[in-house]
mmCIF file of C-alpha atoms in Angstrom:
data_model
loop_
_atom_site.group_PDB
_atom_site.id
_atom_site.type_symbol
_atom_site.label_atom_id
_atom_site.label_comp_id
_atom_site.label_asym_id
_atom_site.label_seq_id
_atom_site.Cartn_x
_atom_site.Cartn_y
_atom_site.Cartn_z
ATOM 1 C CA MET A 163 -8.651 -33.280 -77.877
ATOM 2 C CA PRO A 164 -11.896 -31.874 -76.370
ATOM 3 C CA PRO A 165 -11.651 -28.627 -74.386
ATOM 4 C CA MET A 166 -11.207 -28.899 -70.642
ATOM 5 C CA TRP A 167 -14.209 -27.275 -68.971
ATOM 6 C CA PRO A 168 -14.178 -26.387 -65.301
ATOM 7 C CA ARG A 169 -16.301 -28.666 -63.167
ATOM 8 C CA ALA A 170 -18.325 -27.353 -60.273
ATOM 9 C CA SER A 171 -17.356 -28.889 -56.958
ATOM 10 C CA LEU A 172 -20.277 -27.509 -54.976
ATOM 11 C CA THR A 173 -22.782 -29.809 -53.350
ATOM 12 C CA PRO A 174 -26.526 -29.169 -53.372
ATOM 13 C CA MET A 175 -27.809 -27.089 -50.491
ATOM 14 C CA SER A 176 -30.459 -28.196 -48.048
ATOM 15 C CA SER A 177 -33.407 -25.860 -47.596
ATOM 16 C CA SER A 178 -32.007 -24.750 -44.221
ATOM 17 C CA GLU A 179 -28.888 -23.453 -46.008
ATOM 18 C CA HIS A 180 -30.689 -21.158 -48.452
ATOM 19 C CA PRO A 181 -29.235 -17.692 -48.034
ATOM 20 C CA MET A 182 -30.851 -14.474 -46.971
ATOM 21 C CA ILE A 183 -30.311 -11.797 -49.596
ATOM 22 C CA ASP A 184 -30.710 -8.040 -49.613
ATOM 23 C CA LEU A 185 -29.822 -6.891 -53.126
ATOM 24 C CA THR A 186 -30.703 -4.202 -55.612
ATOM 25 C CA ALA A 187 -30.340 -4.611 -59.361
ATOM 26 C CA ARG A 188 -31.179 -2.558 -62.412
ATOM 27 C CA CYS A 189 -32.128 -3.411 -65.960
ATOM 28 C CA ASP A 190 -29.621 -2.804 -68.745
ATOM 29 C CA CYS A 191 -30.796 0.763 -69.443
ATOM 30 C CA GLY A 192 -31.356 1.675 -65.777
ATOM 31 C CA ALA A 193 -35.083 2.438 -66.090
ATOM 32 C CA ILE A 194 -36.168 -0.386 -63.725
ATOM 33 C CA THR A 195 -34.816 -1.129 -60.241
ATOM 34 C CA LEU A 196 -35.581 -4.379 -58.441
ATOM 35 C CA THR A 197 -34.904 -4.886 -54.744
ATOM 36 C CA ALA A 198 -34.884 -8.442 -53.401
ATOM 37 C CA SER A 199 -34.758 -8.914 -49.647
ATOM 38 C CA GLY A 200 -35.513 -12.218 -47.940
ATOM 39 C CA ARG A 201 -34.682 -15.904 -47.670
ATOM 40 C CA VAL A 202 -34.173 -17.668 -50.978
ATOM 41 C CA ALA A 203 -36.733 -20.444 -51.414
ATOM 42 C CA SER A 204 -34.995 -22.264 -54.277
ATOM 43 C CA MET A 205 -32.068 -21.956 -56.684
ATOM 44 C CA PHE A 206 -32.077 -23.970 -59.889
ATOM 45 C CA GLN A 207 -31.434 -24.116 -63.598
ATOM 46 C CA CYS A 208 -34.176 -24.633 -66.171
ATOM 47 C CA ALA A 209 -33.629 -26.024 -69.671
ATOM 48 C CA CYS A 210 -37.208 -25.629 -70.947
ATOM 49 C CA ASP A 211 -37.481 -24.373 -74.518
ATOM 50 C CA ASN A 212 -38.830 -21.013 -73.362
ATOM 51 C CA CYS A 213 -35.901 -20.387 -70.997
ATOM 52 C CA GLN A 214 -33.563 -21.213 -73.867
ATOM 53 C CA HIS A 215 -35.338 -18.665 -76.104
ATOM 54 C CA VAL A 216 -35.319 -15.935 -73.464
ATOM 55 C CA SER A 217 -31.775 -16.495 -72.184
ATOM 56 C CA GLY A 218 -30.171 -17.091 -75.573
ATOM 57 C CA SER A 219 -28.411 -20.044 -73.969
ATOM 58 C CA GLY A 220 -29.137 -23.668 -73.113
ATOM 59 C CA HIS A 221 -30.756 -22.868 -69.766
ATOM 60 C CA SER A 222 -31.732 -20.133 -67.341
ATOM 61 C CA SER A 223 -30.322 -19.810 -63.827
ATOM 62 C CA VAL A 224 -33.036 -18.617 -61.469
ATOM 63 C CA VAL A 225 -33.853 -18.041 -57.845
ATOM 64 C CA LEU A 226 -37.287 -18.175 -56.192
ATOM 65 C CA LEU A 227 -38.193 -15.691 -53.500
ATOM 66 C CA PRO A 228 -41.508 -15.063 -51.784
ATOM 67 C CA ALA A 229 -43.389 -12.567 -53.966
ATOM 68 C CA ASP A 230 -43.568 -10.060 -51.109
ATOM 69 C CA ALA A 231 -39.734 -10.128 -50.820
ATOM 70 C CA ILE A 232 -39.283 -8.126 -54.019
ATOM 71 C CA SER A 233 -40.144 -4.578 -54.983
ATOM 72 C CA VAL A 234 -39.905 -3.002 -58.410
ATOM 73 C CA VAL A 235 -39.524 0.699 -59.166
ATOM 74 C CA GLY A 236 -40.315 1.664 -62.733
ATOM 75 C CA ALA A 237 -42.947 0.516 -65.192
ATOM 76 C CA THR A 238 -42.471 -2.991 -66.541
ATOM 77 C CA LYS A 239 -44.234 -4.657 -69.420
ATOM 78 C CA SER A 240 -45.424 -8.253 -69.126
ATOM 79 C CA TRP A 241 -45.987 -11.222 -71.386
ATOM 80 C CA SER A 242 -48.072 -14.245 -70.362
ATOM 81 C CA ARG A 243 -48.118 -17.642 -71.994
ATOM 82 C CA PRO A 244 -49.400 -21.116 -71.169
ATOM 83 C CA ALA A 245 -46.645 -23.338 -69.778
ATOM 84 C CA ASP A 246 -46.231 -27.077 -70.439
ATOM 85 C CA SER A 247 -47.515 -27.702 -66.904
ATOM 86 C CA GLY A 248 -50.841 -26.039 -67.705
ATOM 87 C CA ALA A 249 -49.922 -23.020 -65.582
ATOM 88 C CA THR A 250 -49.761 -19.467 -66.871
ATOM 89 C CA PHE A 251 -46.212 -18.127 -66.928
ATOM 90 C CA THR A 252 -45.749 -14.338 -66.938
ATOM 91 C CA ARG A 253 -42.450 -12.516 -67.533
ATOM 92 C CA HIS A 254 -42.064 -8.887 -66.462
ATOM 93 C CA PHE A 255 -39.414 -6.968 -68.385
ATOM 94 C CA CYS A 256 -38.176 -3.467 -69.118
ATOM 95 C CA PRO A 257 -40.116 -2.020 -72.072
ATOM 96 C CA GLU A 258 -37.053 0.008 -73.109
ATOM 97 C CA CYS A 259 -34.156 -2.487 -73.088
ATOM 98 C CA GLY A 260 -36.002 -5.831 -72.755
ATOM 99 C CA THR A 261 -34.180 -7.042 -69.620
ATOM 100 C CA THR A 262 -36.224 -9.671 -67.764
ATOM 101 C CA ILE A 263 -36.832 -8.341 -64.242
ATOM 102 C CA HIS A 264 -38.851 -11.203 -62.755
ATOM 103 C CA ALA A 265 -41.425 -13.811 -63.646
ATOM 104 C CA ARG A 266 -44.420 -15.463 -62.015
ATOM 105 C CA SER A 267 -46.119 -18.803 -62.478
ATOM 106 C CA SER A 268 -49.726 -19.534 -61.575
ATOM 107 C CA ARG A 269 -48.337 -22.891 -60.394
ATOM 108 C CA ALA A 270 -46.571 -21.065 -57.521
ATOM 109 C CA PRO A 271 -48.426 -17.750 -57.124
ATOM 110 C CA GLY A 272 -46.717 -16.827 -53.865
ATOM 111 C CA PHE A 273 -43.259 -16.722 -55.451
ATOM 112 C CA ALA A 274 -41.282 -14.474 -57.761
ATOM 113 C CA ILE A 275 -38.794 -16.041 -60.180
ATOM 114 C CA LEU A 276 -35.677 -13.919 -60.591
ATOM 115 C CA PRO A 277 -32.930 -14.344 -63.191
ATOM 116 C CA VAL A 278 -29.684 -14.637 -61.228
ATOM 117 C CA GLY A 279 -27.777 -12.779 -63.956
ATOM 118 C CA LEU A 280 -29.746 -9.663 -63.053
ATOM 119 C CA PHE A 281 -27.543 -9.542 -59.934
ATOM 120 C CA SER A 282 -24.295 -9.787 -61.916
ATOM 121 C CA GLY A 283 -21.287 -9.062 -59.708
ATOM 122 C CA GLN A 284 -23.253 -9.732 -56.532
ATOM 123 C CA ASN A 285 -24.496 -13.295 -57.046
ATOM 124 C CA ASP A 286 -21.707 -15.477 -55.625
ATOM 125 C CA TRP A 287 -24.270 -16.868 -53.152
ATOM 126 C CA PHE A 288 -26.092 -18.672 -56.003
ATOM 127 C CA VAL A 289 -25.675 -22.462 -55.826
ATOM 128 C CA PRO A 290 -28.173 -24.289 -58.054
ATOM 129 C CA ASN A 291 -29.472 -27.552 -56.640
ATOM 130 C CA GLN A 292 -31.176 -29.068 -59.700
ATOM 131 C CA LEU A 293 -31.893 -28.848 -63.408
ATOM 132 C CA ILE A 294 -35.558 -28.888 -64.381
ATOM 133 C CA PHE A 295 -36.942 -29.635 -67.843
ATOM 134 C CA ALA A 296 -33.886 -31.755 -68.611
ATOM 135 C CA ARG A 297 -35.944 -33.391 -71.382
ATOM 136 C CA SER A 298 -35.157 -30.371 -73.585
ATOM 137 C CA HIS A 299 -31.537 -29.956 -72.464
ATOM 138 C CA ARG A 300 -29.035 -29.633 -75.323
ATOM 139 C CA ASP A 301 -25.820 -31.655 -75.226
ATOM 140 C CA TRP A 302 -23.671 -28.585 -75.947
ATOM 141 C CA ASP A 303 -24.964 -26.830 -72.811
ATOM 142 C CA LEU A 304 -22.686 -27.948 -69.996
ATOM 143 C CA ILE A 305 -24.398 -28.424 -66.640
ATOM 144 C CA ALA A 306 -22.535 -29.322 -63.447
ATOM 145 C CA ASP A 307 -22.528 -33.112 -63.230
ATOM 146 C CA HIS A 308 -23.445 -33.240 -59.526
ATOM 147 C CA LEU A 309 -26.905 -31.690 -60.066
ATOM 148 C CA PRO A 310 -29.978 -33.898 -60.099
ATOM 149 C CA TRP A 311 -31.832 -33.711 -63.429
ATOM 150 C CA HIS A 312 -35.621 -33.760 -63.632
ATOM 151 C CA GLU A 313 -37.453 -34.315 -66.899
ATOM 152 C CA ARG A 314 -40.129 -31.769 -65.934
ATOM 153 C CA TYR A 315 -40.828 -30.099 -62.603
ATOM 154 C CA ARG A 316 -39.893 -31.718 -59.322
ATOM 155 C CA GLU A 317 -42.871 -32.902 -57.342
ATOM 156 C CA ASP A 318 -41.440 -31.353 -54.148
ATOM 157 C CA PRO A 319 -39.689 -28.160 -55.323
ATOM 158 C CA GLN A 320 -36.829 -26.839 -53.169
#
């Protein structure tokens, strides 16, 4: 008999329901502090191959905030790579422990991409509204069945 996995019963949020957050998080070793304060622009999961590599799982859970809504104390290191979309994707991480602090995409230069797990213990407000890059989703990675799946990016990101 297959295992019984909990199913999410949350419904996708409209853009008017995106929460305001005012949170502080630290990397694993404590060298970097990130403060995020503002209205969340989008909350989603991404199953692209790169997110799978970086997260060590089948997807990443992320939140988008306006870039000016975050501040970082401590020196990060960055890594840039070309994304499937043709954009340049840059991850900023702690050079000591490797924790991803935030990321940026040239496709959406006004936004910071934050890993929701960075706010562990204070991220109950996170309600993803879609899965992007479903084309590389792995069957063993369970995603809530109410979420819309998009093969690549959405044309009108929320």
